[in-house]
Coordinates of C-alpha atoms and ligand atoms in Angstrom, one line a residue:
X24 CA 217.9 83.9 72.7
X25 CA 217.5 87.1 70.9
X26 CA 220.1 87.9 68.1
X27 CA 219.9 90.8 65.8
X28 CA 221.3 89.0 63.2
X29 CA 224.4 90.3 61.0
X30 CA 227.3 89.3 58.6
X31 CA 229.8 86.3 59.2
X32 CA 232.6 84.9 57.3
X33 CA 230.5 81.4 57.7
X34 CA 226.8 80.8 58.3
X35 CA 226.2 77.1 58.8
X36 CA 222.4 76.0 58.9
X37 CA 222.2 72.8 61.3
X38 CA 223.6 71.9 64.2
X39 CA 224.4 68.4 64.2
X40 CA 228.0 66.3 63.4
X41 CA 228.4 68.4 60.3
X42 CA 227.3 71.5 61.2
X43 CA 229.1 71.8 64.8
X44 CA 232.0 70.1 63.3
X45 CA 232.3 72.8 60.5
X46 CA 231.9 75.8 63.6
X47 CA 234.3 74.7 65.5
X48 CA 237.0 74.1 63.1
X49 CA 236.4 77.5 61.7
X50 CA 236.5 79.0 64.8
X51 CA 239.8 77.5 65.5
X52 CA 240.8 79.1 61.5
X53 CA 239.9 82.9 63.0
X54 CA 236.8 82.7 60.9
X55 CA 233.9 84.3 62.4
X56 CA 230.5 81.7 62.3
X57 CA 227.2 82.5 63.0
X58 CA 225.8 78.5 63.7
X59 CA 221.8 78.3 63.3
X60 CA 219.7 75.5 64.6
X61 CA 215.9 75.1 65.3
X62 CA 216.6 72.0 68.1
X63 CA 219.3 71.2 70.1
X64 CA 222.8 71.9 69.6
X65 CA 224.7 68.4 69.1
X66 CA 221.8 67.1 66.4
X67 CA 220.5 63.6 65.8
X68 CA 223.5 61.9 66.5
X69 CA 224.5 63.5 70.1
X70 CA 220.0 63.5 71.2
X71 CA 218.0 60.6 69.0
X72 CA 220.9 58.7 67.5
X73 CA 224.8 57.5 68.1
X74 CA 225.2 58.3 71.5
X75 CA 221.7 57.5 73.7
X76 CA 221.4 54.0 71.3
X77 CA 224.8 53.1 72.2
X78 CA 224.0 53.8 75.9
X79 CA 221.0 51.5 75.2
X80 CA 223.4 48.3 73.7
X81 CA 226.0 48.9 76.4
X82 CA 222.6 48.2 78.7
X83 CA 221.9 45.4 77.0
X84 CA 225.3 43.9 76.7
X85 CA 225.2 44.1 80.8
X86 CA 222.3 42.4 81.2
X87 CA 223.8 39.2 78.7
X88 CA 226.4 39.5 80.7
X89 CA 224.4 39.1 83.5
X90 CA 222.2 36.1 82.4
X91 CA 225.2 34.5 80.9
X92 CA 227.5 35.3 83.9
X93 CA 227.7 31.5 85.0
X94 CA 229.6 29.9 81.7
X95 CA 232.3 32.4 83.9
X96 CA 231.4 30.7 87.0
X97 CA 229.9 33.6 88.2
X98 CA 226.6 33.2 89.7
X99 CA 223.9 36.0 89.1
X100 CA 220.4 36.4 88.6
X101 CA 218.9 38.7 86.2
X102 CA 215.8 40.1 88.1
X103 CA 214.8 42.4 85.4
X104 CA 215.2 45.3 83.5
X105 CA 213.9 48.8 84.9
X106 CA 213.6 51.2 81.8
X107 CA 213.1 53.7 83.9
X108 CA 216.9 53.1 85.0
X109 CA 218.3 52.6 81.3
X110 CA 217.1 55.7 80.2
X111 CA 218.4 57.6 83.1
X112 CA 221.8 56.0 82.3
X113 CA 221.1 57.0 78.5
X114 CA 219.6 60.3 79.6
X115 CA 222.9 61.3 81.8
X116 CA 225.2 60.2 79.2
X117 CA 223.8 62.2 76.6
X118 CA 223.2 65.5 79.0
X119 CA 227.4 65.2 79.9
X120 CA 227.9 65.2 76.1
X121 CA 225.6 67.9 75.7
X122 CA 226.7 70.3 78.4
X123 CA 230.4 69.5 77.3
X124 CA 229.3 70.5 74.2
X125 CA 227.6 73.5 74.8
X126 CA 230.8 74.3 76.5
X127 CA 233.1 74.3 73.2
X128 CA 231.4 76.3 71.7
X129 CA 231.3 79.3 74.0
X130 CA 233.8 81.0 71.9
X131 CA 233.9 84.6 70.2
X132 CA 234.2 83.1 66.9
X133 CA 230.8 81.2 67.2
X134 CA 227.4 82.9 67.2
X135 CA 224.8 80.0 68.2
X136 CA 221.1 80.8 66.9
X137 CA 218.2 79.1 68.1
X138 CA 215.5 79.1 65.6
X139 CA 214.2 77.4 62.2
X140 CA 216.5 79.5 59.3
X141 CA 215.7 78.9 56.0
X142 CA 217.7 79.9 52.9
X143 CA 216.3 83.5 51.8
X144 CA 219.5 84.2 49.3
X145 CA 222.4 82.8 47.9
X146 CA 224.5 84.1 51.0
X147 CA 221.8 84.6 53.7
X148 CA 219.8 82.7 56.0
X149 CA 216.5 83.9 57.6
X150 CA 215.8 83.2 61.2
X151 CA 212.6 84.6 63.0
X152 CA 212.5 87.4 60.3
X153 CA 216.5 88.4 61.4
X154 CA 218.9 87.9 58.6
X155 CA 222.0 85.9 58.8
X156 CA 224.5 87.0 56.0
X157 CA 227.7 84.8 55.4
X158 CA 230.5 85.4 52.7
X159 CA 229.7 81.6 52.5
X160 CA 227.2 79.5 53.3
X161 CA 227.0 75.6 54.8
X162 CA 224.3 73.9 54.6
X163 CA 223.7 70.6 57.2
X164 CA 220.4 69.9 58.0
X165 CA 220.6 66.4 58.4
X166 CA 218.3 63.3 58.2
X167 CA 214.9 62.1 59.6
X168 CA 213.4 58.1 59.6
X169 CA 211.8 57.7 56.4
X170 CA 208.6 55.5 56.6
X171 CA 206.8 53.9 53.5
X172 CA 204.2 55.0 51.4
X173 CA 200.7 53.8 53.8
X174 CA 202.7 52.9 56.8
X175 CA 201.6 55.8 59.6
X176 CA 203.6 56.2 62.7
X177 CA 201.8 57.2 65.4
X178 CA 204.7 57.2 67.6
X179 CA 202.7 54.2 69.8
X180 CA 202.5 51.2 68.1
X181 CA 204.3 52.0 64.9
X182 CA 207.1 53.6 66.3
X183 CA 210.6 55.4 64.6
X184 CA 214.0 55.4 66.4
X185 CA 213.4 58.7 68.2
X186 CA 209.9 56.8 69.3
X187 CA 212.2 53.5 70.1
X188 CA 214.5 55.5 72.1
X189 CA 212.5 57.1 74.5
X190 CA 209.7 54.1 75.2
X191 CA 209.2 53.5 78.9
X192 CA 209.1 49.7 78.7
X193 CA 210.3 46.7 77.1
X194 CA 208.0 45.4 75.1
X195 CA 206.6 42.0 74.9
X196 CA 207.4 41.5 71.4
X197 CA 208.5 43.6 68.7
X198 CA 208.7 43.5 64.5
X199 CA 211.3 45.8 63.3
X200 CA 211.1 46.5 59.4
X201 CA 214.0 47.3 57.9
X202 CA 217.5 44.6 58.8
X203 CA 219.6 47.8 58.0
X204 CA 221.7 49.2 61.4
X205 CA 219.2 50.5 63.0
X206 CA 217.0 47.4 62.8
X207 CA 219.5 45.0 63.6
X208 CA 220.8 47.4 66.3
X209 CA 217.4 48.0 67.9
X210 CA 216.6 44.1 67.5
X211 CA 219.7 43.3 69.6
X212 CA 219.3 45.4 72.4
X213 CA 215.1 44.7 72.7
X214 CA 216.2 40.4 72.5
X215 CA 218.9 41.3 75.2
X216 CA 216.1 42.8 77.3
X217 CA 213.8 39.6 76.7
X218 CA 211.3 40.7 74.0
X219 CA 210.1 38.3 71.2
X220 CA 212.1 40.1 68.3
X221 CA 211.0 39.3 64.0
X222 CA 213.0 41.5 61.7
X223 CA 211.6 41.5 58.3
X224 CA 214.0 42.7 55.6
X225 CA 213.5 43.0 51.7
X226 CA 216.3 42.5 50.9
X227 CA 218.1 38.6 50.4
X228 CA 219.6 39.6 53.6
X229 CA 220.5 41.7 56.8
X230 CA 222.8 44.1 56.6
X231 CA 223.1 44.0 53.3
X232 CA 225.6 46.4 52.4
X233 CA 228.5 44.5 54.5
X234 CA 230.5 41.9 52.7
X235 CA 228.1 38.7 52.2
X236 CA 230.1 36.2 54.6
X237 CA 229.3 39.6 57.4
X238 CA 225.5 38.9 56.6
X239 CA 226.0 35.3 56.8
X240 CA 227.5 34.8 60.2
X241 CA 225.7 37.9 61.8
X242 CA 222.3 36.0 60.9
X243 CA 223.9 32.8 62.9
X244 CA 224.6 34.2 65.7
X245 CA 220.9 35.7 65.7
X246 CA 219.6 32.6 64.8
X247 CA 221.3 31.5 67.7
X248 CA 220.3 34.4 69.9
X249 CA 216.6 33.1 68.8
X250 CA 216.4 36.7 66.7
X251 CA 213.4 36.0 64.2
X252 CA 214.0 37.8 61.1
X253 CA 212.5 37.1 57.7
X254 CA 214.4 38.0 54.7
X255 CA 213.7 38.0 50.4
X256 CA 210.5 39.8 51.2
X257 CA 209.1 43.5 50.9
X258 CA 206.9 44.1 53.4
X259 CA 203.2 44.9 52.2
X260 CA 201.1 46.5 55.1
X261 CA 200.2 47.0 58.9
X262 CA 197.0 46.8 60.3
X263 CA 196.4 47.5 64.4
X264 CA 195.2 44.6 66.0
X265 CA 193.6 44.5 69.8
X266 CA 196.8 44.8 71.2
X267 CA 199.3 45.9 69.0
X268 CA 200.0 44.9 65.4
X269 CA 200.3 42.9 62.3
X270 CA 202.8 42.9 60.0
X271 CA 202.0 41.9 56.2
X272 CA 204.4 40.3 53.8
X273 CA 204.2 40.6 50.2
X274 CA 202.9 36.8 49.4
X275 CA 200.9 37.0 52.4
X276 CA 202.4 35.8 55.6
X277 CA 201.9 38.4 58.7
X278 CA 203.4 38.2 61.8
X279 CA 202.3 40.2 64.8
X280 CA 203.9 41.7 68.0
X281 CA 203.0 44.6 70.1
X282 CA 205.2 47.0 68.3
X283 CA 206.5 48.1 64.9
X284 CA 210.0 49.7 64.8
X285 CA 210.2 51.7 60.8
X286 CA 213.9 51.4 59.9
X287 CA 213.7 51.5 56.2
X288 CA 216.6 54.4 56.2
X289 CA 216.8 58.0 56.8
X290 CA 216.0 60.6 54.4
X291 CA 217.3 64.2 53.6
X292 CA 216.1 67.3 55.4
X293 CA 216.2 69.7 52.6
X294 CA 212.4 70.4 51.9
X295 CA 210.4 74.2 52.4
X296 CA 214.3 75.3 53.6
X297 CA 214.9 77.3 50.4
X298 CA 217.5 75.4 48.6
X299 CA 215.9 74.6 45.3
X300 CA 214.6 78.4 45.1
X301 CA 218.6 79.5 45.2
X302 CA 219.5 77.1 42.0
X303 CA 220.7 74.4 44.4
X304 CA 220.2 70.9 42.4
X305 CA 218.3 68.3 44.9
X306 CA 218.3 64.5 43.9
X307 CA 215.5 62.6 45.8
X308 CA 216.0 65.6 48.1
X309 CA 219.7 64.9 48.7
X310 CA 221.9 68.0 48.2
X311 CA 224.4 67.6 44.9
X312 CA 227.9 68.6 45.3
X313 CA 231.4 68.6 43.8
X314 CA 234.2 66.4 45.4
X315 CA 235.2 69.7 47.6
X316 CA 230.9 69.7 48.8
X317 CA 230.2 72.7 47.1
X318 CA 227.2 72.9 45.8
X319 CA 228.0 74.8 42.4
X320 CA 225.8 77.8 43.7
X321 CA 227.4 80.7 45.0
X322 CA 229.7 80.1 47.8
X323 CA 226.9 77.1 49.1
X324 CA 228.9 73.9 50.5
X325 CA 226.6 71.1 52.1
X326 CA 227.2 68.0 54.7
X327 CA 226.1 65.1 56.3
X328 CA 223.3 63.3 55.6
X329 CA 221.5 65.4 52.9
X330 CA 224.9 64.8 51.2
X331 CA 223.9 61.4 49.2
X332 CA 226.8 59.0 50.8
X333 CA 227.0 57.3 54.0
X334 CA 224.9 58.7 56.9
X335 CA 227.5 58.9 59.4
X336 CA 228.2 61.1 62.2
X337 CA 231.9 60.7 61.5
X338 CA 231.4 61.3 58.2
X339 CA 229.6 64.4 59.1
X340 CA 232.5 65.6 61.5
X341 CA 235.2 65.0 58.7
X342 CA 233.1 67.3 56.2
X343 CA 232.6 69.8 58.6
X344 CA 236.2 69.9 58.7
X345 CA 237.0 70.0 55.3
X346 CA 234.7 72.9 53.9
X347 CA 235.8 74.9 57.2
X348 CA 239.3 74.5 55.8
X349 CA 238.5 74.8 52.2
X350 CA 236.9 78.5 53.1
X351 CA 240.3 79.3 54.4
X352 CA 242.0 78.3 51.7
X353 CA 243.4 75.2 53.2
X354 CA 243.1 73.0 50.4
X355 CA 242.7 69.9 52.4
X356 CA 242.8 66.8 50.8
X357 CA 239.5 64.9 49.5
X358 CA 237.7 62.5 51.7
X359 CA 237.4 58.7 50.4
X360 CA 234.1 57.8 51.2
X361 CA 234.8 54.2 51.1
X362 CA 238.1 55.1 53.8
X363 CA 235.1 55.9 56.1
X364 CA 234.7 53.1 58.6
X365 CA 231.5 51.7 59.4
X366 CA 230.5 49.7 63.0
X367 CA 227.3 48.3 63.5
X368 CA 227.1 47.9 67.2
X369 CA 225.0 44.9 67.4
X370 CA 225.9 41.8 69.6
X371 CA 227.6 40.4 67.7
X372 CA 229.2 43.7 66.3
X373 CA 230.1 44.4 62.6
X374 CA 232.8 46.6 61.9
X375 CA 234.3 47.3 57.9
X376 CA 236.1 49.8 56.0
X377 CA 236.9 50.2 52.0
X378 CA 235.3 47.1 49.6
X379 CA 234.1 44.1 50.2
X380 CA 235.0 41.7 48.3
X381 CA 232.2 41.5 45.5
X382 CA 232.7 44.9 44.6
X383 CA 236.5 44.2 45.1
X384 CA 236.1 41.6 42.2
X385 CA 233.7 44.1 40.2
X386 CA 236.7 47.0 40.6
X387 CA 240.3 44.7 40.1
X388 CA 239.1 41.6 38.2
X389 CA 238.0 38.8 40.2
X390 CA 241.2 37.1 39.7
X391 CA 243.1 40.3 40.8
X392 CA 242.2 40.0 44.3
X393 CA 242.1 37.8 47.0
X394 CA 240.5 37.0 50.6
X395 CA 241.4 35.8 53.7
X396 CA 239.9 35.4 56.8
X397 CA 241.1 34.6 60.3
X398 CA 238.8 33.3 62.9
X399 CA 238.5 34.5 66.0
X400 CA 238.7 31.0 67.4
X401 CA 242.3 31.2 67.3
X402 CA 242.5 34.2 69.1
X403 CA 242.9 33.9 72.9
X404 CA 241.3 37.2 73.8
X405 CA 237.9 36.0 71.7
X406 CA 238.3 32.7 73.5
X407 CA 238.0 34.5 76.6
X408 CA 235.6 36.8 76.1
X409 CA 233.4 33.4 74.5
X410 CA 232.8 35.1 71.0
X411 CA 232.8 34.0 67.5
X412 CA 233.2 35.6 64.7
X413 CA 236.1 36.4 62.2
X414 CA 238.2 39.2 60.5
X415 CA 238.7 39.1 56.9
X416 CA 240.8 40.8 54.3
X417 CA 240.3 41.7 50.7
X418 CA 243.7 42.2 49.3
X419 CA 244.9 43.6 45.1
X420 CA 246.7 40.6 44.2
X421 CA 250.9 42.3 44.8
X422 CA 248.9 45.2 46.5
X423 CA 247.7 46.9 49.2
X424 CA 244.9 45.5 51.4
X425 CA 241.2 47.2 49.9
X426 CA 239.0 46.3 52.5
X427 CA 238.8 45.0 56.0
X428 CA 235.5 42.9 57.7
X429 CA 235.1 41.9 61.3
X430 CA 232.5 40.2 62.7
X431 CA 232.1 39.3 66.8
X432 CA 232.3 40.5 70.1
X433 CA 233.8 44.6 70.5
X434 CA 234.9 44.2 66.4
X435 CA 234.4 48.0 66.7
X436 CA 237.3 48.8 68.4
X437 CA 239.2 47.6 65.5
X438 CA 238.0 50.0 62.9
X439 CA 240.7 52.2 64.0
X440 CA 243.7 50.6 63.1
X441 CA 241.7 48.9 59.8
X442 CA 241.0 52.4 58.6
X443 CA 244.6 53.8 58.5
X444 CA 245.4 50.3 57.1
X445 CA 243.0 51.0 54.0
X446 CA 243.8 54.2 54.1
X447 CA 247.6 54.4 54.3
X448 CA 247.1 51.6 50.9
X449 CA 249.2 49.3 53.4
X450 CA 250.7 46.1 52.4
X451 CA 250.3 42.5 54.2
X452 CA 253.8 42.4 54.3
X453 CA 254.2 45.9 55.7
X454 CA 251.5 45.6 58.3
X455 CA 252.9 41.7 59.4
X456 CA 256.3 43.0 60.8
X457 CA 254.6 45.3 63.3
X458 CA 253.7 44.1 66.5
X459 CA 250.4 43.5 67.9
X460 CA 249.7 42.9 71.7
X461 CA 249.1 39.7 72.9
X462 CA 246.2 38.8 74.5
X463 CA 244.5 41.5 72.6
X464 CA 241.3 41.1 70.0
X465 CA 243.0 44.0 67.4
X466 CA 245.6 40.4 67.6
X467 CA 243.3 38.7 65.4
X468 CA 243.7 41.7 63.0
X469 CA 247.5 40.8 63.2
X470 CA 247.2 37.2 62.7
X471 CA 245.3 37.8 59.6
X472 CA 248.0 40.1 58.1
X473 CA 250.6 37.4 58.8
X474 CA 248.5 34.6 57.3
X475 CA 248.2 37.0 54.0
X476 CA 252.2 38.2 54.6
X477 CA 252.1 34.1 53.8
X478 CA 253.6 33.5 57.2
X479 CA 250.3 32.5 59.6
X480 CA 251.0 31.8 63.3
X481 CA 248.1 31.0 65.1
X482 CA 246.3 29.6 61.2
X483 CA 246.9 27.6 59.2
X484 CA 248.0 28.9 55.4
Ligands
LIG506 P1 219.6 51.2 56.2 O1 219.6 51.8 54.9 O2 220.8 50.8 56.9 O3 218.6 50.0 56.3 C1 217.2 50.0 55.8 C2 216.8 48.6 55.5 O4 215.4 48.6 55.2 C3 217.5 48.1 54.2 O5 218.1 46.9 54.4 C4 216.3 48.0 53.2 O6 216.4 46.9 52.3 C5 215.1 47.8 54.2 N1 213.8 48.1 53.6 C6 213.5 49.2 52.9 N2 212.2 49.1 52.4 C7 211.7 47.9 52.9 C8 210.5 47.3 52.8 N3 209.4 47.8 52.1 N4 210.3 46.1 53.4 C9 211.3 45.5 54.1 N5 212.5 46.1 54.2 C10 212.7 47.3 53.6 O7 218.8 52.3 57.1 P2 218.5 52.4 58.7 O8 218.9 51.1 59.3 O9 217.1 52.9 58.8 O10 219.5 53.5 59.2 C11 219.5 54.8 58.6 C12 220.8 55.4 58.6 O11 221.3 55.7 59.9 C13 221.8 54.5 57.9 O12 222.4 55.3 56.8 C14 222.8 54.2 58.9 O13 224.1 54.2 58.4 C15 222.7 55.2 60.0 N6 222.9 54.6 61.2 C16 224.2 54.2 61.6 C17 224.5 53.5 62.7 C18 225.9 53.1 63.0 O14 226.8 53.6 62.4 N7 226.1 52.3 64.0 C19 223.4 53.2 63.7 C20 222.1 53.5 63.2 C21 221.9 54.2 62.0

């Protein structure tokens, strides 16, 4: 596609969450975008991220399902698992999104530009020699899978998400370093599919951002899943082996396995793009900005993941939203990063929003605040569904609830209702008198607000 360039109210470099987010909201604002992306239109999360690896749990909840199907008295056998089918399933779900997509933004408003821009001025972006001038300027170019210093992906037996997504095979056995989301995500779906699984983490333990009691009973139920994962020790090295590799840890142990997922985070995309030549201050390579995601250069706003911050795709959407407003003199109201939800869509699945309760204690006092949690043994939905887990709230002592945890089977679907919960600064005593559905999971949720109202149904106080 051949564009001659020109002058916008908005030119947006990336085309991911943020970046499409950010068009389409100004688009909707009468503000004219010119929206500039080297790949595909949708970014990481829609093509090597949120969407295909979900397609690839949902797979592997279906085949649990399947092996498990006679503790329902349902009698099934699992034959197998034809890769070749998953990542059609994957591959169709993500090409509906895509096409959909592509759709929305068929608008007068937006000019789409396929090519690799870089930053040339304060208020233009270069593409293919063609320059893209905008009264202001977004920048969200996103993320790619960090690796460590001497660990070389070759895409085969050391492999990356994107690598992890596409692979034609379940493999016999895999080590994935890194217990962050993508490890204990990827580790879920390849146990579900049969291979011999070792996470090795660095930290004391997986997930470790999540509350410490999250950590605690998502390494049970792995335990119980026969997930190996290793934990207190930085991994040293990899060598290749005859048939695949071997994992070093720092004391010596090695394990080895026929693959190597890298999922020690995601770094910025902010190098050779011009940004540090326009005056535009780079930390580790992440992009610096105000509260309001402007960069303090010109009229230069950045989001997503070279924002430092959660790397979320909803997170993304939200700032997209945000500086497309703030450019039209909206004014909206600051995002709280820690009112950003989070779901980890392993089986079992984690979902939080606002503190946990450590930092909870570090912010109020530790006798300021106080926890409760409500198992999801008492609830009838969980019971029927067969999964354990728990919800738990971290409460200001006379004030509103801070945080919200869940742990266990479709937790996810919670997050909605926790979110406006932290976000609203809602009271137990508020959120007790409304009504949840029973038999319902988000019940649980209920039962937990009643227990901290000081009136428990289904719990004892
Ligand atoms: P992460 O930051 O969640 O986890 C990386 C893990 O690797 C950390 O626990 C870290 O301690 C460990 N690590 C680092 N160096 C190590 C070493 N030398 N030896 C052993 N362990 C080491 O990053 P991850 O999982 O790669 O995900 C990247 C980003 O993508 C995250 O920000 C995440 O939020 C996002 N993402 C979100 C998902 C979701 O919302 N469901 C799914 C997948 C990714």
């Amino acid at each position: 596609m051949s564009q001659p360039g020109g002058t916008f109210d908005i030119v947006i470099l990336g085309a991911g969450s943020g970046g499409y987010a950010a068009a389409l909201r100004a688009a909707e604002l009468n503000l004219s975008v010119a929206l500039i992306d080297k790949a595909e239109l949708g970014g990481t999360c829609l093509h090597r991220g949120c969407i295909p690896t979900k397609a690839l749990l949902h797979a592997a909840e279906v085949a649990d399902q399947t092996r498990e199907s006679e503790q329902f008295g349902v009698k099934a056998d699992l034959v197998g698992i034809d890769m070749a089918g998953v990542n059609a399933y994957k591959d169709g779900v993500v090409g509906r999104l895509y096409k959909g997509l592509q759709g929305l933004m068929k608008q007068p408003n937006i000019t789409l530009v396929q090519g690799a821009g870089k930053l040339v001025a304060q208020d233009t972006v270069e593409v293919d020699g063609k320059k893209y001038t905008g009264r202001n300027v977004i920048l969200a170019t996103g993320s790619y899978s960090r690796s460590l210093p001497g660990l070389e992906v070759d895409g085969k037996r050391v492999l990356t998400s994107e690598h992890a997504l596409k692979l034609d095979r379940v493999p016999s056995s895999a080590i994935v370093l890194g217990g962050g989301v993508i490890g204990v995500e990827f580790a879920s779906v390849w146990k579900s599919f049969g291979a011999d699984v070792t996470i090795l983490e660095a930290l004391p333990r997986l997930v470790a951002a999540e509350d410490e009691e999250i950590s605690k009973t998502l390494e049970r139920a792995f335990r119980k899943r026969k997930i190996n994962f290793k934990v207190g020790k930085p991994f040293e090295k990899v060598e290749h082996t005859e048939n695949g590799v071997k994992a070093t840890l720092a004391g010596g142990e090695t394990v080895e396995a026929e693959i190597l997922l890298v999922a020690v985070g995601r770094g910025p995309t902010t190098k050779d793009l011009g940004y540090e030549q326009q005056g535009i201050t780079l930390d580790r390579g992440f992009v610096i900005t105000n509260e309001r995601l402007h960069t303090g250069v010109g009229n230069i706003y950045a989001v997503g993941d070279i924002v430092p911050g959660l790397q979320l795709a909803h997170r993304g959407f939200q700032q997209g939203i945000f500086v497309a407003e703030e450019i039209a003199g909206k004014n909206p109201a600051v995002i709280d990063e820690n009112g950003i939800p989070r779901v980890t869509y392993s089986d079992p699945e984690i979902a939080s929003v606002g503190l946990t309760e450590a930092r909870a204690k570090e912010q109020y006092g530790a006798d300021k605040v106080t926890s409760y949690n409500y198992n999801l043994g008492g609830n009838g939905k969980s019971q029927i569904l067969k999964t354990a887990g728990f919800v738990k709230l971290v409460r200001v002592n006379d004030g509103p609830v801070v945080g919200v945890h869940m742990v266990g089977a479709r937790m996810g679907e919670l997050v909605g209702e926790a979110q406006l919960i932290y976000n609203w600064e809602a009271f137990p005593e508020e959120v007790a008198q409304l009504v949840h559905a029973h038999p319902t999971q988000n019940e649980a949720l209920g039962e937990a607000f009643l227990a901290l109202a000081g009136k428990p149904l289904h719990a004892h106080s």
